[in-house]
């Protein structure tokens, strides 16, 4: 059967020591491979099976003081409604060809909602969350449960739950969205469905129903003992995160070994029904570096996005080094080493794709002692 479209396969013979001799017969064989959409491993193995990960994503930092004014401008020019769905502006990693992806598996965006606006209700299979670096006044409504959004709050929302947002105040608000959109896009598992154009409740309770049921440390309702794939708690409040980090550093100063490394406190947001990650594809953490702290350079399989919540410090990812301040976001691609250093103290929110690689038994972490960063 003659192909109806030209073959996209192109095979080039080379004179490499591990390659067959270039002959007319070999070229004819390669032409047959191309026409039948076949690719021999011996011409591709170096790219398909490298000795260690070589991510197409690049280390990059986005400045909050540049993002926020553009989001504000978008708020004046771009309506929120059915079709566009969200006034969300995604981070596009410079190594990923202009796609709206922070890494090959992670999406990060700044979302902006004007006073009195609704972001319409929808649901999708992508797992999502919101993290608030400043401001308040918006409620996200998940399956009819209104959840207040305030500075420092982490608000997870697992895939295939109805959700919309409404701002009842006289002030706009911006926050960061994180999703596993690129991962689900590349593995062809995405579903999306529209809901009502307006959020289905105008309630603005201080605590959501999910918090009232699940927001009690170490306590679990006997009516909900079965494990769930994602957390049923819809808000992890800043006051609890802040207190946990402060206590770690206080205990360290008293001589107890409770920090990740000297001066480096960290917590992970967890699913109260399993003790595992909040969502199957996303890991979320908060890190606090005491003044005068420098972390050990480490690299791992899988990628991360960080946002500076407070403070400032020097961030080194691979061969790139920046001074990062409040609100700035930066990407750590797979197997690129990360080192942090601060004189005045540094608070960081982090999300990563680590659960995917752990479930596949492909996760790996390595301490980097040599000055090389790109290997």
CSV table of C-alpha atoms in Angstrom, one decimal:
chain,number,residue,atom,x,y,z
A,1,UNK,CA,0.0,0.0,0.0
A,2,UNK,CA,1.4,3.4,-1.0
A,3,UNK,CA,1.6,5.9,1.9
A,4,UNK,CA,-0.8,8.8,1.4
A,5,UNK,CA,1.6,11.3,3.1
A,6,UNK,CA,5.4,11.7,2.9
A,7,UNK,CA,7.3,9.8,5.5
A,8,UNK,CA,8.4,12.0,8.5
A,9,UNK,CA,11.2,9.5,9.1
A,10,UNK,CA,14.7,10.6,8.0
A,11,UNK,CA,17.7,8.3,8.6
A,12,UNK,CA,21.2,9.5,8.1
A,13,UNK,CA,24.1,7.1,7.9
A,14,UNK,CA,27.4,8.2,9.6
A,15,UNK,CA,31.0,7.1,9.7
A,16,UNK,CA,31.0,6.5,13.5
A,17,UNK,CA,33.0,3.6,14.9
A,18,UNK,CA,29.8,1.9,16.1
A,19,UNK,CA,28.0,2.4,12.8
A,20,UNK,CA,27.8,0.0,9.7
A,21,UNK,CA,29.8,0.9,6.6
A,22,UNK,CA,28.2,3.4,4.3
A,23,UNK,CA,27.3,1.5,1.1
A,24,UNK,CA,24.6,1.9,-1.6
A,25,UNK,CA,23.0,-1.2,-0.1
A,26,UNK,CA,22.8,0.4,3.4
A,27,UNK,CA,21.3,3.6,1.9
A,28,UNK,CA,18.7,1.5,0.1
A,29,UNK,CA,17.9,-0.3,3.4
A,30,UNK,CA,17.5,3.0,5.2
A,31,UNK,CA,15.2,4.2,2.4
A,32,UNK,CA,13.0,1.2,3.0
A,33,UNK,CA,13.0,1.9,6.7
A,34,UNK,CA,11.8,5.5,6.0
A,35,UNK,CA,9.0,4.4,3.7
A,36,UNK,CA,7.7,1.9,6.2
A,37,UNK,CA,8.0,4.3,9.2
A,38,UNK,CA,10.8,2.3,10.9
A,39,UNK,CA,13.8,3.7,12.8
A,40,UNK,CA,16.8,1.5,13.7
A,41,UNK,CA,18.0,1.7,17.3
A,42,UNK,CA,21.7,1.9,16.3
A,43,UNK,CA,21.3,5.4,14.8
A,44,UNK,CA,19.3,6.8,17.7
A,45,UNK,CA,20.6,5.1,20.9
A,46,UNK,CA,22.7,8.1,22.0
A,47,UNK,CA,19.7,10.4,22.1
A,48,UNK,CA,17.2,7.9,23.3
A,49,UNK,CA,19.3,6.4,26.1
A,50,UNK,CA,21.8,9.0,27.4
A,51,UNK,CA,23.9,8.2,30.4
A,52,UNK,CA,21.9,10.7,32.5
A,53,UNK,CA,18.9,13.0,32.0
A,54,UNK,CA,19.2,16.0,29.6
A,55,UNK,CA,16.1,18.0,30.1
A,56,UNK,CA,15.0,20.3,27.3
A,57,UNK,CA,13.8,22.7,29.9
A,58,UNK,CA,16.3,25.3,31.0
A,59,UNK,CA,16.9,27.0,34.4
A,60,UNK,CA,15.0,30.2,34.4
A,61,UNK,CA,13.7,32.9,36.7
A,62,UNK,CA,10.6,35.1,36.3
A,63,UNK,CA,10.5,38.4,38.2
A,64,UNK,CA,7.3,39.1,40.2
A,65,UNK,CA,7.7,42.8,39.8
A,66,UNK,CA,7.4,42.3,36.0
A,67,UNK,CA,4.7,39.6,36.1
A,68,UNK,CA,2.2,41.5,38.4
A,69,UNK,CA,2.0,44.7,36.3
A,70,UNK,CA,1.3,42.7,33.2
A,71,UNK,CA,-1.4,40.7,35.0
A,72,UNK,CA,-2.9,44.0,36.1
A,73,UNK,CA,-2.8,45.2,32.5
A,74,UNK,CA,-4.5,42.0,31.3
A,75,UNK,CA,-7.1,42.6,34.0
A,76,UNK,CA,-8.0,45.9,32.2
A,77,UNK,CA,-8.0,44.4,28.7
A,78,UNK,CA,-9.0,40.8,28.8
A,79,UNK,CA,-12.4,39.7,30.0
A,80,UNK,CA,-13.0,36.5,32.0
A,81,UNK,CA,-15.8,34.3,30.6
A,82,UNK,CA,-16.7,31.2,28.9
A,83,UNK,CA,-14.1,30.1,26.3
A,84,UNK,CA,-11.1,31.8,27.8
A,85,UNK,CA,-12.2,30.5,31.2
A,86,UNK,CA,-9.4,32.0,33.3
A,87,UNK,CA,-7.2,35.2,33.1
A,88,UNK,CA,-4.2,33.0,33.7
A,89,UNK,CA,-0.7,33.8,32.2
A,90,UNK,CA,1.5,30.8,32.0
A,91,UNK,CA,5.3,30.6,32.5
A,92,UNK,CA,6.9,29.4,29.2
A,93,UNK,CA,10.2,27.8,29.7
A,94,UNK,CA,12.7,29.1,27.1
A,95,UNK,CA,13.8,25.6,26.3
A,96,UNK,CA,10.4,24.2,25.4
A,97,UNK,CA,9.7,25.9,22.1
A,98,UNK,CA,7.3,28.5,23.2
A,99,UNK,CA,4.8,26.1,24.7
A,100,UNK,CA,3.1,27.4,27.9
A,101,UNK,CA,4.9,24.9,30.1
A,102,UNK,CA,7.2,25.7,33.0
A,103,UNK,CA,8.8,22.2,32.7
A,104,UNK,CA,7.9,19.1,30.5
A,105,UNK,CA,5.4,18.0,33.3
A,106,UNK,CA,4.5,21.2,35.2
A,107,UNK,CA,2.3,24.2,34.5
A,108,UNK,CA,2.6,27.4,36.5
A,109,UNK,CA,0.7,30.6,35.9
A,110,UNK,CA,-0.3,33.9,37.5
A,111,UNK,CA,-4.1,34.3,37.6
A,112,UNK,CA,-5.8,37.7,38.1
A,113,UNK,CA,-9.4,38.4,39.1
A,114,UNK,CA,-10.9,41.8,39.2
A,115,UNK,CA,-13.4,43.1,41.8
A,116,UNK,CA,-16.8,41.5,41.3
A,117,UNK,CA,-15.7,39.0,38.7
A,118,UNK,CA,-16.5,35.3,38.5
A,119,UNK,CA,-14.1,32.8,36.9
A,120,UNK,CA,-16.7,30.3,35.5
A,121,UNK,CA,-17.2,26.8,36.8
A,122,UNK,CA,-15.5,23.9,35.0
A,123,UNK,CA,-13.7,20.7,35.8
A,124,UNK,CA,-10.8,18.8,34.2
A,125,UNK,CA,-8.7,15.8,34.9
A,126,UNK,CA,-5.6,17.9,35.6
A,127,UNK,CA,-4.7,18.1,39.2
A,128,UNK,CA,-4.4,21.8,40.3
A,129,UNK,CA,-3.7,24.1,43.2
A,130,UNK,CA,-3.5,27.7,44.1
A,131,UNK,CA,-0.8,29.4,46.2
A,132,UNK,CA,-1.2,33.0,47.4
A,133,UNK,CA,1.9,35.1,47.7
A,134,UNK,CA,-0.1,38.3,48.5
A,135,UNK,CA,-3.6,39.6,48.9
A,136,UNK,CA,-7.0,38.2,49.8
A,137,UNK,CA,-10.7,38.6,48.9
A,138,UNK,CA,-11.3,35.7,46.4
A,139,UNK,CA,-13.1,32.5,47.3
A,140,UNK,CA,-12.5,29.4,45.2
A,141,UNK,CA,-15.6,27.2,45.2
A,142,UNK,CA,-14.9,23.5,44.8
A,143,UNK,CA,-18.0,21.2,44.4
A,144,UNK,CA,-20.0,23.9,46.0
A,145,UNK,CA,-17.7,24.4,49.0
A,146,UNK,CA,-16.4,28.0,49.2
A,147,UNK,CA,-12.8,28.3,50.3
A,148,UNK,CA,-11.2,31.6,51.3
A,149,UNK,CA,-7.8,32.5,49.7
A,150,UNK,CA,-5.3,34.5,51.7
A,151,UNK,CA,-1.6,35.2,51.7
A,152,UNK,CA,0.5,32.1,52.4
A,153,UNK,CA,-2.4,29.7,51.9
A,154,UNK,CA,-2.0,26.6,49.8
A,155,UNK,CA,-5.2,25.4,48.2
A,156,UNK,CA,-5.2,22.0,46.4
A,157,UNK,CA,-7.9,20.9,44.1
A,158,UNK,CA,-7.7,17.5,42.6
A,159,UNK,CA,-8.7,16.6,39.1
A,160,UNK,CA,-12.4,16.2,38.0
A,161,UNK,CA,-13.9,18.4,40.7
A,162,UNK,CA,-16.2,21.3,39.7
A,163,UNK,CA,-14.6,24.6,40.6
A,164,UNK,CA,-14.8,28.4,40.0
A,165,UNK,CA,-13.7,31.6,41.7
A,166,UNK,CA,-15.4,34.8,42.7
A,167,UNK,CA,-14.1,38.1,44.0
A,168,UNK,CA,-16.7,40.0,46.1
A,169,UNK,CA,-14.3,42.7,47.3
A,170,UNK,CA,-13.4,46.0,45.8
A,171,UNK,CA,-9.8,45.0,45.2
A,172,UNK,CA,-8.2,42.8,42.5
A,173,UNK,CA,-6.3,39.7,43.5
A,174,UNK,CA,-3.5,37.6,41.9
A,175,UNK,CA,-2.2,34.2,42.8
A,176,UNK,CA,-0.2,31.3,41.4
A,177,UNK,CA,-1.8,28.3,39.7
A,178,UNK,CA,0.1,25.0,39.5
A,179,UNK,CA,-1.1,22.1,37.4
A,180,UNK,CA,0.1,18.9,35.8
A,181,UNK,CA,-1.2,20.1,32.4
A,182,UNK,CA,2.0,19.2,30.4
A,183,UNK,CA,2.2,15.7,31.8
A,184,UNK,CA,-1.5,14.9,31.0
A,185,UNK,CA,-1.2,16.6,27.6
A,186,UNK,CA,1.8,14.5,26.5
A,187,UNK,CA,0.3,11.2,27.8
A,188,UNK,CA,-3.1,11.9,26.2
A,189,UNK,CA,-5.2,11.6,29.3
A,190,UNK,CA,-7.0,15.0,29.4
A,191,UNK,CA,-10.7,15.5,29.8
A,192,UNK,CA,-12.5,18.8,30.3
A,193,UNK,CA,-16.1,19.8,30.9
A,194,UNK,CA,-17.9,23.1,31.3
A,195,UNK,CA,-20.1,24.0,34.3
A,196,UNK,CA,-22.2,27.0,35.1
A,197,UNK,CA,-21.1,30.4,33.8
A,198,UNK,CA,-21.4,31.8,37.4
A,199,UNK,CA,-20.1,30.4,40.6
A,200,UNK,CA,-22.9,28.4,42.2
A,201,UNK,CA,-22.6,30.0,45.7
A,202,UNK,CA,-21.9,33.5,46.9
A,203,UNK,CA,-21.1,32.4,50.4
A,204,UNK,CA,-17.9,33.7,52.0
A,205,UNK,CA,-17.3,31.6,55.2
A,206,UNK,CA,-14.1,32.0,57.1
A,207,UNK,CA,-13.7,28.2,57.0
A,208,UNK,CA,-14.8,25.8,54.3
A,209,UNK,CA,-16.7,22.6,55.0
A,210,UNK,CA,-13.5,20.7,54.1
A,211,UNK,CA,-11.5,22.6,56.7
A,212,UNK,CA,-14.2,22.0,59.4
A,213,UNK,CA,-14.1,18.3,58.7
A,214,UNK,CA,-10.4,17.7,58.0
A,215,UNK,CA,-8.5,20.6,59.4
A,216,UNK,CA,-7.7,19.2,62.8
A,217,UNK,CA,-4.1,17.9,63.2
A,218,UNK,CA,-3.9,14.2,63.9
A,219,UNK,CA,-7.7,13.7,64.0
A,220,UNK,CA,-9.8,12.0,61.4
A,221,UNK,CA,-13.6,11.6,61.1
A,222,UNK,CA,-14.7,8.0,61.6
A,223,UNK,CA,-17.2,8.4,58.7
A,224,UNK,CA,-14.3,8.9,56.3
A,225,UNK,CA,-11.7,6.2,57.0
A,226,UNK,CA,-11.1,5.1,53.4
A,227,UNK,CA,-8.0,6.5,51.7
A,228,UNK,CA,-8.5,8.9,48.9
A,229,UNK,CA,-6.2,9.5,45.9
A,230,UNK,CA,-6.0,13.2,46.6
A,231,UNK,CA,-6.4,15.3,49.8
A,232,UNK,CA,-9.9,16.1,50.8
A,233,UNK,CA,-8.6,19.2,52.7
A,234,UNK,CA,-9.1,22.2,50.5
A,235,UNK,CA,-7.0,24.8,52.4
A,236,UNK,CA,-3.6,24.5,54.2
A,237,UNK,CA,-3.5,27.8,56.1
A,238,UNK,CA,-0.4,29.9,56.4
A,239,UNK,CA,-0.6,30.2,60.2
A,240,UNK,CA,-0.1,26.5,60.5
A,241,UNK,CA,2.8,26.3,57.9
A,242,UNK,CA,4.5,29.3,59.5
A,243,UNK,CA,4.3,27.8,63.0
A,244,UNK,CA,5.6,24.4,61.9
A,245,UNK,CA,8.7,26.0,60.3
A,246,UNK,CA,9.4,28.3,63.2
A,247,UNK,CA,9.2,25.4,65.6
A,248,UNK,CA,11.7,23.4,63.6
A,249,UNK,CA,14.2,26.2,63.7
A,250,UNK,CA,13.6,26.8,67.4
A,251,UNK,CA,14.1,23.1,68.2
A,252,UNK,CA,17.3,23.1,66.1
A,253,UNK,CA,18.6,26.0,68.2
A,254,UNK,CA,17.9,23.9,71.3
A,255,UNK,CA,20.1,21.1,70.0
A,256,UNK,CA,17.5,18.8,68.4
A,257,UNK,CA,18.1,17.4,64.9
A,258,UNK,CA,14.8,18.2,63.2
A,259,UNK,CA,15.8,20.2,60.1
A,260,UNK,CA,16.8,19.0,56.7
A,261,UNK,CA,20.2,20.5,57.2
A,262,UNK,CA,21.5,23.3,59.5
A,263,UNK,CA,19.3,26.3,59.2
A,264,UNK,CA,17.0,24.7,56.6
A,265,UNK,CA,13.5,23.9,57.9
A,266,UNK,CA,11.0,22.3,55.5
A,267,UNK,CA,7.5,20.8,55.6
A,268,UNK,CA,5.5,18.8,53.0
A,269,UNK,CA,1.7,19.2,52.5
A,270,UNK,CA,0.1,15.8,52.8
A,271,UNK,CA,-3.1,14.0,52.2
A,272,UNK,CA,-4.7,13.3,55.7
A,273,UNK,CA,-6.2,10.0,54.5
A,274,UNK,CA,-2.9,8.5,53.5
A,275,UNK,CA,0.0,10.6,54.8
A,276,UNK,CA,1.2,10.8,51.2
A,277,UNK,CA,1.4,13.6,48.7
A,278,UNK,CA,-1.6,15.9,48.3
A,279,UNK,CA,-2.2,14.7,44.7
A,280,UNK,CA,-1.0,11.7,42.7
A,281,UNK,CA,1.2,13.8,40.3
A,282,UNK,CA,2.2,16.8,42.4
A,283,UNK,CA,4.3,17.2,45.5
A,284,UNK,CA,4.1,20.5,47.4
A,285,UNK,CA,6.4,21.8,50.1
A,286,UNK,CA,7.5,24.9,52.0
A,287,UNK,CA,11.1,25.6,52.8
A,288,UNK,CA,12.5,28.2,55.3
A,289,UNK,CA,16.2,29.1,55.4
A,290,UNK,CA,17.4,30.9,58.5
A,291,UNK,CA,19.7,34.0,58.0
A,292,UNK,CA,23.2,33.0,57.0
A,293,UNK,CA,22.2,29.6,55.6
A,294,UNK,CA,23.7,27.9,52.5
A,295,UNK,CA,22.1,24.6,51.3
A,296,UNK,CA,24.0,21.6,49.9
A,297,UNK,CA,23.8,21.4,46.1
A,298,UNK,CA,21.6,18.5,45.1
A,299,UNK,CA,20.0,17.3,41.9
A,300,UNK,CA,17.2,14.9,41.3
A,301,UNK,CA,15.1,13.2,38.6
A,302,UNK,CA,12.0,15.3,38.0
A,303,UNK,CA,11.5,19.0,37.9
A,304,UNK,CA,10.4,21.7,40.3
A,305,UNK,CA,9.0,25.2,40.4
A,306,UNK,CA,9.7,27.5,43.3
A,307,UNK,CA,8.2,30.8,44.4
A,308,UNK,CA,9.9,33.1,46.9
A,309,UNK,CA,7.3,33.9,49.5
A,310,UNK,CA,9.4,36.2,51.7
A,311,UNK,CA,13.0,37.3,52.0
A,312,UNK,CA,15.8,37.1,49.5
A,313,UNK,CA,18.7,35.0,48.5
A,314,UNK,CA,21.0,33.7,45.9
A,315,UNK,CA,19.7,30.8,43.8
A,316,UNK,CA,22.0,28.6,41.7
A,317,UNK,CA,20.4,26.2,39.2
A,318,UNK,CA,22.9,24.4,37.0
A,319,UNK,CA,25.1,27.2,35.6
A,320,UNK,CA,22.6,29.9,36.2
A,321,UNK,CA,22.7,32.1,39.4
A,322,UNK,CA,20.2,34.8,40.3
A,323,UNK,CA,19.3,37.0,43.3
A,324,UNK,CA,15.6,36.1,44.0
A,325,UNK,CA,13.2,38.3,46.0
A,326,UNK,CA,9.6,38.1,47.1
A,327,UNK,CA,7.3,36.7,44.5
A,328,UNK,CA,10.0,35.6,42.0
A,329,UNK,CA,9.5,32.2,40.4
A,330,UNK,CA,12.2,29.9,39.1
A,331,UNK,CA,12.4,26.5,37.5
A,332,UNK,CA,14.7,23.6,38.4
A,333,UNK,CA,14.8,21.1,35.4
A,334,UNK,CA,15.4,17.4,35.9
A,335,UNK,CA,18.9,16.5,37.1
A,336,UNK,CA,20.0,20.1,37.3
A,337,UNK,CA,21.7,20.9,40.7
A,338,UNK,CA,20.1,23.4,43.0
A,339,UNK,CA,21.8,25.4,45.7
A,340,UNK,CA,20.3,28.2,47.8
A,341,UNK,CA,22.1,30.8,50.0
A,342,UNK,CA,20.7,33.7,52.1
A,343,UNK,CA,22.0,36.4,54.4
A,344,UNK,CA,18.7,37.7,55.6
A,345,UNK,CA,16.4,34.6,55.5
A,346,UNK,CA,14.4,33.0,52.7
A,347,UNK,CA,10.9,31.4,52.6
A,348,UNK,CA,10.1,29.3,49.5
A,349,UNK,CA,7.1,27.5,48.2
A,350,UNK,CA,7.9,24.5,46.0
A,351,UNK,CA,6.0,22.1,43.8
A,352,UNK,CA,7.3,19.2,41.8
A,353,UNK,CA,6.4,16.1,39.8
A,354,UNK,CA,8.3,13.8,42.1
A,355,UNK,CA,5.3,11.5,42.9
A,356,UNK,CA,5.2,10.4,39.2
A,357,UNK,CA,8.8,9.2,39.3
A,358,UNK,CA,8.6,7.6,42.7
A,359,UNK,CA,5.6,5.5,41.5
A,360,UNK,CA,7.6,4.5,38.5
A,361,UNK,CA,10.7,3.7,40.7
A,362,UNK,CA,12.7,6.2,38.6
A,363,UNK,CA,13.3,8.8,41.2
A,364,UNK,CA,16.9,9.5,42.1
A,365,UNK,CA,18.6,12.2,44.3
A,366,UNK,CA,22.3,13.0,44.3
A,367,UNK,CA,24.5,15.4,46.3
A,368,UNK,CA,26.8,17.5,44.1
A,369,UNK,CA,30.2,18.1,45.5
A,370,UNK,CA,32.1,19.1,42.4
A,371,UNK,CA,31.8,22.6,40.9
A,372,UNK,CA,30.4,21.2,37.7
A,373,UNK,CA,26.6,21.8,37.4
A,374,UNK,CA,25.5,20.7,34.0
A,375,UNK,CA,26.6,17.0,33.9
